[in-house]
Amino acid sequence: MTSAVEVTAQRLRDRGERVTPARLAVVEVLAGTEEHLSAEQIGERAEQLRPGIHRATVYRALDALGEFGLVTHVHLGRAGTTYHLAGDLAPRHLHLRCSECGTVYDAPGDILEAARRKVQRELGFQLAPEQVALIGVCKECLA
């Protein structure tokens, strides 16, 4: 089985892009967690993996990997922006954020598929719910 880091390195090479320690560290951090990490948290963990990598370099790596379609981000409202591996590097999922306690939950990526198709068919608009958090109240706060 090929790791996300190996796949990323090959895709960068195929595009003629540089394979840098910061880019690989970012992918390694994201591949190694299911947490919703901010750019700052990714920077901290990348520095631990590869001492000497500066956070500004990690932020540039996040931007570049986003442009290449290898990393994506989601806006979680008060919880800030978090980053994830994109495309076939990670399972597609949606984010649900409780407006009461702030907890962020992952939901299956296809859970809104019927709504996505209906909006496309009736309005000619293609939804991208992976880019935002859906806001509501979790079952613990409802109790």
PDB file of C-alpha atoms in Angstrom:
ATOM      1  CA  MET A   1       0.000   0.000   0.000  1.00  0.00           C
ATOM      2  CA  THR A   2       1.354   3.394  -0.994  1.00  0.00           C
ATOM      3  CA  SER A   3       1.306   6.091   1.670  1.00  0.00           C
ATOM      4  CA  ALA A   4      -0.217   9.546   1.228  1.00  0.00           C
ATOM      5  CA  VAL A   5       3.299  11.003   1.486  1.00  0.00           C
ATOM      6  CA  GLU A   6       4.582   8.781  -1.336  1.00  0.00           C
ATOM      7  CA  VAL A   7       1.552   9.541  -3.507  1.00  0.00           C
ATOM      8  CA  THR A   8       1.959  13.275  -2.887  1.00  0.00           C
ATOM      9  CA  ALA A   9       5.677  13.194  -3.704  1.00  0.00           C
ATOM     10  CA  GLN A  10       4.959  11.401  -6.983  1.00  0.00           C
ATOM     11  CA  ARG A  11       2.137  13.768  -7.918  1.00  0.00           C
ATOM     12  CA  LEU A  12       4.339  16.767  -7.223  1.00  0.00           C
ATOM     13  CA  ARG A  13       7.092  15.280  -9.406  1.00  0.00           C
ATOM     14  CA  ASP A  14       4.574  14.510 -12.161  1.00  0.00           C
ATOM     15  CA  ARG A  15       3.496  18.163 -12.118  1.00  0.00           C
ATOM     16  CA  GLY A  16       7.071  19.383 -12.192  1.00  0.00           C
ATOM     17  CA  GLU A  17       6.692  20.849  -8.707  1.00  0.00           C
ATOM     18  CA  ARG A  18       9.260  20.731  -5.942  1.00  0.00           C
ATOM     19  CA  VAL A  19       9.072  17.956  -3.367  1.00  0.00           C
ATOM     20  CA  THR A  20      10.069  19.838  -0.219  1.00  0.00           C
ATOM     21  CA  PRO A  21      10.427  18.655   3.383  1.00  0.00           C
ATOM     22  CA  ALA A  22       7.681  21.110   4.438  1.00  0.00           C
ATOM     23  CA  ARG A  23       5.206  19.833   1.850  1.00  0.00           C
ATOM     24  CA  LEU A  24       5.862  16.237   2.836  1.00  0.00           C
ATOM     25  CA  ALA A  25       5.671  17.078   6.547  1.00  0.00           C
ATOM     26  CA  VAL A  26       2.267  18.712   6.055  1.00  0.00           C
ATOM     27  CA  VAL A  27       0.951  15.611   4.302  1.00  0.00           C
ATOM     28  CA  GLU A  28       2.457  13.357   6.948  1.00  0.00           C
ATOM     29  CA  VAL A  29       0.781  15.357   9.722  1.00  0.00           C
ATOM     30  CA  LEU A  30      -2.604  15.315   7.983  1.00  0.00           C
ATOM     31  CA  ALA A  31      -2.371  11.628   7.083  1.00  0.00           C
ATOM     32  CA  GLY A  32      -1.539  10.765  10.687  1.00  0.00           C
ATOM     33  CA  THR A  33      -4.599  12.255  12.363  1.00  0.00           C
ATOM     34  CA  GLU A  34      -8.372  12.377  12.242  1.00  0.00           C
ATOM     35  CA  GLU A  35      -8.368  15.623  14.219  1.00  0.00           C
ATOM     36  CA  HIS A  36      -9.490  18.935  12.747  1.00  0.00           C
ATOM     37  CA  LEU A  37      -6.169  20.806  12.699  1.00  0.00           C
ATOM     38  CA  SER A  38      -5.589  24.494  12.106  1.00  0.00           C
ATOM     39  CA  ALA A  39      -2.628  25.762  10.107  1.00  0.00           C
ATOM     40  CA  GLU A  40      -0.903  26.642  13.377  1.00  0.00           C
ATOM     41  CA  GLN A  41      -1.387  23.131  14.781  1.00  0.00           C
ATOM     42  CA  ILE A  42      -0.107  21.612  11.533  1.00  0.00           C
ATOM     43  CA  GLY A  43       2.912  23.894  11.772  1.00  0.00           C
ATOM     44  CA  GLU A  44       3.641  22.803  15.337  1.00  0.00           C
ATOM     45  CA  ARG A  45       3.414  19.119  14.455  1.00  0.00           C
ATOM     46  CA  ALA A  46       5.441  19.538  11.269  1.00  0.00           C
ATOM     47  CA  GLU A  47       8.204  21.211  13.301  1.00  0.00           C
ATOM     48  CA  GLN A  48       8.195  18.227  15.659  1.00  0.00           C
ATOM     49  CA  LEU A  49       8.464  15.795  12.739  1.00  0.00           C
ATOM     50  CA  ARG A  50      11.183  17.712  10.961  1.00  0.00           C
ATOM     51  CA  PRO A  51      12.985  20.138  13.267  1.00  0.00           C
ATOM     52  CA  GLY A  52      14.119  23.249  11.471  1.00  0.00           C
ATOM     53  CA  ILE A  53      10.980  23.687   9.378  1.00  0.00           C
ATOM     54  CA  HIS A  54       9.587  27.144  10.030  1.00  0.00           C
ATOM     55  CA  ARG A  55       5.872  27.782  10.370  1.00  0.00           C
ATOM     56  CA  ALA A  56       5.858  30.323   7.549  1.00  0.00           C
ATOM     57  CA  THR A  57       7.217  27.584   5.278  1.00  0.00           C
ATOM     58  CA  VAL A  58       4.457  25.241   6.452  1.00  0.00           C
ATOM     59  CA  TYR A  59       1.817  27.893   5.662  1.00  0.00           C
ATOM     60  CA  ARG A  60       3.259  28.296   2.150  1.00  0.00           C
ATOM     61  CA  ALA A  61       3.262  24.507   1.779  1.00  0.00           C
ATOM     62  CA  LEU A  62      -0.429  24.378   2.780  1.00  0.00           C
ATOM     63  CA  ASP A  63      -1.253  27.026   0.178  1.00  0.00           C
ATOM     64  CA  ALA A  64       0.698  25.238  -2.550  1.00  0.00           C
ATOM     65  CA  LEU A  65      -0.767  21.822  -1.725  1.00  0.00           C
ATOM     66  CA  GLY A  66      -4.215  23.417  -1.808  1.00  0.00           C
ATOM     67  CA  GLU A  67      -3.553  24.871  -5.255  1.00  0.00           C
ATOM     68  CA  PHE A  68      -2.450  21.434  -6.462  1.00  0.00           C
ATOM     69  CA  GLY A  69      -5.651  19.816  -5.124  1.00  0.00           C
ATOM     70  CA  LEU A  70      -3.811  17.660  -2.575  1.00  0.00           C
ATOM     71  CA  VAL A  71      -5.053  19.472   0.539  1.00  0.00           C
ATOM     72  CA  THR A  72      -8.346  21.200   1.204  1.00  0.00           C
ATOM     73  CA  HIS A  73      -9.700  23.314   4.008  1.00  0.00           C
ATOM     74  CA  VAL A  74     -13.046  23.845   5.643  1.00  0.00           C
ATOM     75  CA  HIS A  75     -14.330  26.901   7.473  1.00  0.00           C
ATOM     76  CA  LEU A  76     -15.729  25.892  10.832  1.00  0.00           C
ATOM     77  CA  GLY A  77     -17.051  29.280  11.930  1.00  0.00           C
ATOM     78  CA  ARG A  78     -15.874  30.114  15.451  1.00  0.00           C
ATOM     79  CA  ALA A  79     -13.675  27.033  15.424  1.00  0.00           C
ATOM     80  CA  GLY A  80     -11.594  28.530  12.586  1.00  0.00           C
ATOM     81  CA  THR A  81     -10.290  26.906   9.429  1.00  0.00           C
ATOM     82  CA  THR A  82      -9.044  23.338   9.401  1.00  0.00           C
ATOM     83  CA  TYR A  83      -7.151  21.371   6.771  1.00  0.00           C
ATOM     84  CA  HIS A  84      -7.489  17.857   5.371  1.00  0.00           C
ATOM     85  CA  LEU A  85      -5.989  15.742   2.653  1.00  0.00           C
ATOM     86  CA  ALA A  86      -8.043  16.033  -0.526  1.00  0.00           C
ATOM     87  CA  GLY A  87      -9.329  13.816  -3.294  1.00  0.00           C
ATOM     88  CA  ASP A  88      -8.379  10.171  -3.157  1.00  0.00           C
ATOM     89  CA  LEU A  89      -5.811  10.814  -0.410  1.00  0.00           C
ATOM     90  CA  ALA A  90      -8.597  10.832   2.205  1.00  0.00           C
ATOM     91  CA  PRO A  91     -12.202   9.711   2.489  1.00  0.00           C
ATOM     92  CA  ARG A  92     -14.699  12.406   1.529  1.00  0.00           C
ATOM     93  CA  HIS A  93     -16.601  13.700   4.531  1.00  0.00           C
ATOM     94  CA  LEU A  94     -18.655  16.646   5.724  1.00  0.00           C
ATOM     95  CA  HIS A  95     -18.389  18.608   8.947  1.00  0.00           C
ATOM     96  CA  LEU A  96     -21.125  19.290  11.466  1.00  0.00           C
ATOM     97  CA  ARG A  97     -20.486  21.881  14.189  1.00  0.00           C
ATOM     98  CA  CYS A  98     -22.619  22.190  17.298  1.00  0.00           C
ATOM     99  CA  SER A  99     -23.553  25.824  17.877  1.00  0.00           C
ATOM    100  CA  GLU A 100     -23.887  25.162  21.615  1.00  0.00           C
ATOM    101  CA  CYS A 101     -20.683  23.321  22.597  1.00  0.00           C
ATOM    102  CA  GLY A 102     -18.571  23.893  19.469  1.00  0.00           C
ATOM    103  CA  THR A 103     -17.803  20.213  18.904  1.00  0.00           C
ATOM    104  CA  VAL A 104     -17.080  19.290  15.290  1.00  0.00           C
ATOM    105  CA  TYR A 105     -18.322  15.946  13.990  1.00  0.00           C
ATOM    106  CA  ASP A 106     -17.500  14.203  10.722  1.00  0.00           C
ATOM    107  CA  ALA A 107     -20.386  12.941   8.611  1.00  0.00           C
ATOM    108  CA  PRO A 108     -20.287  10.616   5.603  1.00  0.00           C
ATOM    109  CA  GLY A 109     -19.473  12.514   2.422  1.00  0.00           C
ATOM    110  CA  ASP A 110     -22.545  11.274   0.602  1.00  0.00           C
ATOM    111  CA  ILE A 111     -25.092  12.144   3.297  1.00  0.00           C
ATOM    112  CA  LEU A 112     -26.308  15.213   1.344  1.00  0.00           C
ATOM    113  CA  GLU A 113     -26.048  13.594  -2.087  1.00  0.00           C
ATOM    114  CA  ALA A 114     -29.799  13.728  -2.767  1.00  0.00           C
ATOM    115  CA  ALA A 115     -29.884  17.441  -1.900  1.00  0.00           C
ATOM    116  CA  ARG A 116     -26.773  18.079  -3.987  1.00  0.00           C
ATOM    117  CA  ARG A 117     -28.366  16.390  -7.037  1.00  0.00           C
ATOM    118  CA  LYS A 118     -31.659  18.236  -6.562  1.00  0.00           C
ATOM    119  CA  VAL A 119     -29.971  21.637  -6.356  1.00  0.00           C
ATOM    120  CA  GLN A 120     -27.917  20.809  -9.470  1.00  0.00           C
ATOM    121  CA  ARG A 121     -30.963  19.583 -11.397  1.00  0.00           C
ATOM    122  CA  GLU A 122     -33.407  22.311 -10.380  1.00  0.00           C
ATOM    123  CA  LEU A 123     -31.117  25.311 -10.022  1.00  0.00           C
ATOM    124  CA  GLY A 124     -28.092  24.402 -12.106  1.00  0.00           C
ATOM    125  CA  PHE A 125     -25.899  25.052  -9.075  1.00  0.00           C
ATOM    126  CA  GLN A 126     -23.191  22.681  -7.899  1.00  0.00           C
ATOM    127  CA  LEU A 127     -22.939  22.553  -4.103  1.00  0.00           C
ATOM    128  CA  ALA A 128     -19.622  22.057  -2.297  1.00  0.00           C
ATOM    129  CA  PRO A 129     -20.696  21.220   1.277  1.00  0.00           C
ATOM    130  CA  GLU A 130     -17.208  19.859   2.028  1.00  0.00           C
ATOM    131  CA  GLN A 131     -15.972  23.469   2.164  1.00  0.00           C
ATOM    132  CA  VAL A 132     -18.091  24.569   5.129  1.00  0.00           C
ATOM    133  CA  ALA A 133     -19.381  23.239   8.417  1.00  0.00           C
ATOM    134  CA  LEU A 134     -23.078  22.626   8.704  1.00  0.00           C
ATOM    135  CA  ILE A 135     -24.278  24.249  11.931  1.00  0.00           C
ATOM    136  CA  GLY A 136     -26.798  22.687  14.293  1.00  0.00           C
ATOM    137  CA  VAL A 137     -27.144  21.319  17.809  1.00  0.00           C
ATOM    138  CA  CYS A 138     -25.634  17.949  18.770  1.00  0.00           C
ATOM    139  CA  LYS A 139     -27.604  15.260  20.590  1.00  0.00           C
ATOM    140  CA  GLU A 140     -25.708  15.877  23.859  1.00  0.00           C
ATOM    141  CA  CYS A 141     -26.710  19.560  23.903  1.00  0.00           C
ATOM    142  CA  LEU A 142     -30.290  18.736  22.908  1.00  0.00           C
ATOM    143  CA  ALA A 143     -30.669  16.433  25.917  1.00  0.00           C
TER     144      ALA A 143
END
